[in-house]
Amino acid sequence: MRPHRPFRPLFRALACLSLLAPALASAPALARPPQSGAPPSQAEAATLDAARKIAEEGLTLYDSARYAEALDRFDRAAALVQAPTMGLMAARSLVKLGRLVEASARYASVTEMPLAPGASDAFKQALTDAAAERKSLTPRIPTLTLTLPPGATATLDGAPFEASQSGHPLSLDPGSHTVVITQGTTTKTERLLLKESESRTLTPTLDSPPPPATTPPLKIAGWTGVALGSAGIVLGAVTGGMAAAAKDDLDSRGCKDNLCPPGLESDVASYNTLRAVSPAGFIAGALLLGAGALTVGLAPSSPKSARIQPLLGPGQAGVKLVF
């Protein structure tokens, strides 16, 4: 058996009921409320008939579980004739759609509708049913208590969350909800799923981002000196080894007591260059390394340490400063 079927003849009789109760015949579309006991004008009768037909469409849609369309019809009929029966069916449609907060408000508006003397029993019953159904609906509505940190702002499902609401239970429909909290440059998103009758408390905390790691300029200069000094020492060691190898090669080809056979002039020039570069690299490297190490020791501490990574391989010699 389909629910609320008894309301179908009730809506069909809406026009007749409005003739009996003057307040029920008044509607926004009417230029004047009908006089008590006076028959409705042609325009009034047309308005009542239109409201009845739209309400009957709503009942048919409700019986077919097409609640969103049913709600539309009940609202359209109510715009023509204010009747508690249509408000009650609109509230029931909202419940079926899961819009419990709005349904509760609609039930309340029905209970507050004034009835004219001589109002039908059906209209009186609609007020009674609205009050009872709202009372049973209230415990089903979930609540969220959101407490914001000092100085923070928030949005709830895209709408601004008022600061006055912080720390107080807020009635929400069951389902998914999104809270976005902002404090300064920090933003945090909370997603939650509320079930019927659930009471949730949310007290978000926003962790401030760590300050960016920086290295004092003086320490950078010191580590640069260490890197260059280390590179100079490595260069001196490498060129010293190359010079020694070149000397052995020249000796094996007949050079003796700083005298070499003709034709070895270019090899002798290369040997002399390597022999000069090696001690220069050692001296410059030692000076830079010492100065850099002293600078690093005197500079303020840095949140990150640095290290020297040597670069040795075919055709290359040096160091890399890694922070």
Short mmCIF file of N, CA and C in Angstrom, two decimals, residues 230-298:
data_model
loop_
_atom_site.label_atom_id
_atom_site.label_comp_id
_atom_site.label_asym_id
_atom_site.label_seq_id
_atom_site.Cartn_x
_atom_site.Cartn_y
_atom_site.Cartn_z
N SER A 230 90.76 23.01 -1.00
CA SER A 230 90.88 21.57 -1.21
C SER A 230 91.15 21.26 -2.68
N ALA A 231 90.48 22.02 -3.56
CA ALA A 231 90.71 21.82 -4.98
C ALA A 231 92.16 22.16 -5.35
N GLY A 232 92.69 23.25 -4.72
CA GLY A 232 94.08 23.62 -5.01
C GLY A 232 95.05 22.54 -4.57
N ILE A 233 94.80 21.97 -3.38
CA ILE A 233 95.69 20.91 -2.89
C ILE A 233 95.61 19.68 -3.79
N VAL A 234 94.39 19.33 -4.19
CA VAL A 234 94.25 18.19 -5.10
C VAL A 234 94.96 18.47 -6.42
N LEU A 235 94.79 19.71 -6.92
CA LEU A 235 95.46 20.07 -8.18
C LEU A 235 96.97 19.96 -8.03
N GLY A 236 97.50 20.46 -6.89
CA GLY A 236 98.94 20.38 -6.67
C GLY A 236 99.41 18.94 -6.62
N ALA A 237 98.62 18.07 -5.97
CA ALA A 237 99.02 16.67 -5.88
C ALA A 237 98.99 15.99 -7.24
N VAL A 238 97.96 16.28 -8.00
CA VAL A 238 97.83 15.64 -9.32
C VAL A 238 98.92 16.13 -10.26
N THR A 239 99.12 17.44 -10.33
CA THR A 239 100.15 17.96 -11.24
C THR A 239 101.54 17.55 -10.78
N GLY A 240 101.74 17.44 -9.44
CA GLY A 240 103.03 16.96 -8.94
C GLY A 240 103.30 15.54 -9.42
N GLY A 241 102.26 14.70 -9.37
CA GLY A 241 102.44 13.34 -9.86
C GLY A 241 102.71 13.31 -11.35
N MET A 242 102.02 14.15 -12.09
CA MET A 242 102.23 14.21 -13.55
C MET A 242 103.63 14.72 -13.87
N ALA A 243 104.12 15.69 -13.06
CA ALA A 243 105.47 16.21 -13.28
C ALA A 243 106.51 15.14 -13.02
N ALA A 244 106.31 14.35 -11.96
CA ALA A 244 107.25 13.27 -11.67
C ALA A 244 107.28 12.24 -12.79
N ALA A 245 106.10 11.92 -13.34
CA ALA A 245 106.03 10.97 -14.45
C ALA A 245 106.71 11.52 -15.68
N ALA A 246 106.53 12.83 -15.94
CA ALA A 246 107.18 13.46 -17.10
C ALA A 246 108.70 13.47 -16.94
N LYS A 247 109.21 13.69 -15.69
CA LYS A 247 110.66 13.69 -15.44
C LYS A 247 111.24 12.31 -15.70
N ASP A 248 110.54 11.28 -15.25
CA ASP A 248 111.03 9.92 -15.49
C ASP A 248 111.08 9.62 -16.98
N ASP A 249 110.08 10.12 -17.70
CA ASP A 249 110.05 9.87 -19.15
C ASP A 249 111.22 10.58 -19.85
N LEU A 250 111.50 11.82 -19.44
CA LEU A 250 112.61 12.56 -20.05
C LEU A 250 113.95 11.90 -19.72
N ASP A 251 114.12 11.44 -18.48
CA ASP A 251 115.36 10.78 -18.11
C ASP A 251 115.57 9.51 -18.93
N SER A 252 114.48 8.81 -19.18
CA SER A 252 114.63 7.56 -19.94
C SER A 252 114.97 7.83 -21.41
N ARG A 253 114.72 9.05 -21.86
CA ARG A 253 114.99 9.41 -23.27
C ARG A 253 116.30 10.19 -23.43
N GLY A 254 117.12 10.17 -22.38
CA GLY A 254 118.48 10.70 -22.52
C GLY A 254 118.74 12.00 -21.82
N CYS A 255 117.81 12.54 -21.09
CA CYS A 255 118.06 13.80 -20.38
C CYS A 255 118.87 13.51 -19.12
N LYS A 256 119.87 14.38 -18.88
CA LYS A 256 120.72 14.19 -17.72
C LYS A 256 121.34 15.52 -17.33
N ASP A 257 121.30 15.83 -16.01
CA ASP A 257 121.84 17.08 -15.49
C ASP A 257 121.21 18.29 -16.18
N ASN A 258 119.89 18.25 -16.34
CA ASN A 258 119.12 19.35 -16.93
C ASN A 258 119.44 19.59 -18.40
N LEU A 259 120.05 18.60 -19.04
CA LEU A 259 120.35 18.71 -20.47
C LEU A 259 119.64 17.57 -21.19
N CYS A 260 118.95 17.93 -22.29
CA CYS A 260 118.19 16.92 -23.04
C CYS A 260 118.61 16.94 -24.51
N PRO A 261 118.50 15.80 -25.17
CA PRO A 261 118.83 15.75 -26.60
C PRO A 261 117.89 16.64 -27.39
N PRO A 262 118.31 17.04 -28.59
CA PRO A 262 117.44 17.86 -29.46
C PRO A 262 116.13 17.11 -29.77
N GLY A 263 115.05 17.86 -30.01
CA GLY A 263 113.76 17.28 -30.36
C GLY A 263 112.83 17.07 -29.18
N LEU A 264 113.31 17.29 -27.97
CA LEU A 264 112.45 17.08 -26.79
C LEU A 264 112.03 18.41 -26.16
N GLU A 265 112.14 19.50 -26.93
CA GLU A 265 111.88 20.82 -26.36
C GLU A 265 110.44 20.94 -25.83
N SER A 266 109.43 20.45 -26.60
CA SER A 266 108.02 20.59 -26.17
C SER A 266 107.76 19.76 -24.92
N ASP A 267 108.36 18.56 -24.83
CA ASP A 267 108.17 17.73 -23.64
C ASP A 267 108.80 18.38 -22.42
N VAL A 268 109.94 19.03 -22.66
CA VAL A 268 110.60 19.73 -21.55
C VAL A 268 109.74 20.90 -21.08
N ALA A 269 109.11 21.63 -22.03
CA ALA A 269 108.26 22.77 -21.67
C ALA A 269 107.05 22.31 -20.85
N SER A 270 106.44 21.17 -21.22
CA SER A 270 105.30 20.64 -20.48
C SER A 270 105.71 20.25 -19.06
N TYR A 271 106.90 19.62 -18.96
CA TYR A 271 107.40 19.22 -17.63
C TYR A 271 107.60 20.44 -16.75
N ASN A 272 108.20 21.51 -17.33
CA ASN A 272 108.44 22.73 -16.54
C ASN A 272 107.13 23.36 -16.08
N THR A 273 106.09 23.32 -16.94
CA THR A 273 104.78 23.89 -16.56
C THR A 273 104.19 23.11 -15.40
N LEU A 274 104.19 21.76 -15.51
CA LEU A 274 103.64 20.94 -14.43
C LEU A 274 104.41 21.15 -13.14
N ARG A 275 105.76 21.28 -13.25
CA ARG A 275 106.58 21.46 -12.07
C ARG A 275 106.29 22.79 -11.38
N ALA A 276 105.87 23.81 -12.18
CA ALA A 276 105.56 25.11 -11.59
C ALA A 276 104.14 25.15 -10.99
N VAL A 277 103.22 24.46 -11.65
CA VAL A 277 101.82 24.48 -11.19
C VAL A 277 101.66 23.73 -9.88
N SER A 278 102.40 22.62 -9.72
CA SER A 278 102.21 21.78 -8.54
C SER A 278 102.44 22.52 -7.23
N PRO A 279 103.57 23.15 -7.01
CA PRO A 279 103.75 23.86 -5.73
C PRO A 279 102.81 25.05 -5.59
N ALA A 280 102.48 25.72 -6.72
CA ALA A 280 101.56 26.85 -6.63
C ALA A 280 100.19 26.37 -6.15
N GLY A 281 99.75 25.22 -6.67
CA GLY A 281 98.47 24.67 -6.23
C GLY A 281 98.49 24.31 -4.76
N PHE A 282 99.61 23.70 -4.32
CA PHE A 282 99.72 23.35 -2.90
C PHE A 282 99.65 24.59 -2.01
N ILE A 283 100.41 25.62 -2.39
CA ILE A 283 100.48 26.83 -1.56
C ILE A 283 99.13 27.55 -1.51
N ALA A 284 98.55 27.80 -2.73
CA ALA A 284 97.26 28.50 -2.77
C ALA A 284 96.17 27.68 -2.08
N GLY A 285 96.18 26.37 -2.31
CA GLY A 285 95.17 25.52 -1.69
C GLY A 285 95.26 25.53 -0.18
N ALA A 286 96.49 25.48 0.34
CA ALA A 286 96.66 25.48 1.79
C ALA A 286 96.17 26.78 2.40
N LEU A 287 96.50 27.91 1.73
CA LEU A 287 96.06 29.20 2.24
C LEU A 287 94.53 29.31 2.24
N LEU A 288 93.90 28.92 1.09
CA LEU A 288 92.44 29.01 1.00
C LEU A 288 91.76 28.05 1.98
N LEU A 289 92.32 26.86 2.11
CA LEU A 289 91.73 25.88 3.01
C LEU A 289 91.79 26.37 4.45
N GLY A 290 92.91 26.94 4.84
CA GLY A 290 93.04 27.44 6.21
C GLY A 290 92.10 28.60 6.48
N ALA A 291 92.04 29.55 5.52
CA ALA A 291 91.17 30.71 5.71
C ALA A 291 89.70 30.29 5.74
N GLY A 292 89.35 29.35 4.85
CA GLY A 292 87.96 28.89 4.81
C GLY A 292 87.56 28.17 6.07
N ALA A 293 88.44 27.31 6.58
CA ALA A 293 88.13 26.58 7.81
C ALA A 293 87.97 27.53 8.98
N LEU A 294 88.81 28.57 9.04
CA LEU A 294 88.71 29.55 10.11
C LEU A 294 87.39 30.31 10.01
N THR A 295 86.98 30.66 8.78
CA THR A 295 85.73 31.40 8.60
C THR A 295 84.53 30.56 9.00
N VAL A 296 84.55 29.29 8.62
CA VAL A 296 83.44 28.40 9.00
C VAL A 296 83.35 28.28 10.51
N GLY A 297 84.47 28.20 11.16
CA GLY A 297 84.46 28.06 12.61
C GLY A 297 83.92 29.29 13.31
N LEU A 298 84.14 30.49 12.74
CA LEU A 298 83.69 31.72 13.35
C LEU A 298 82.25 32.07 12.99
#
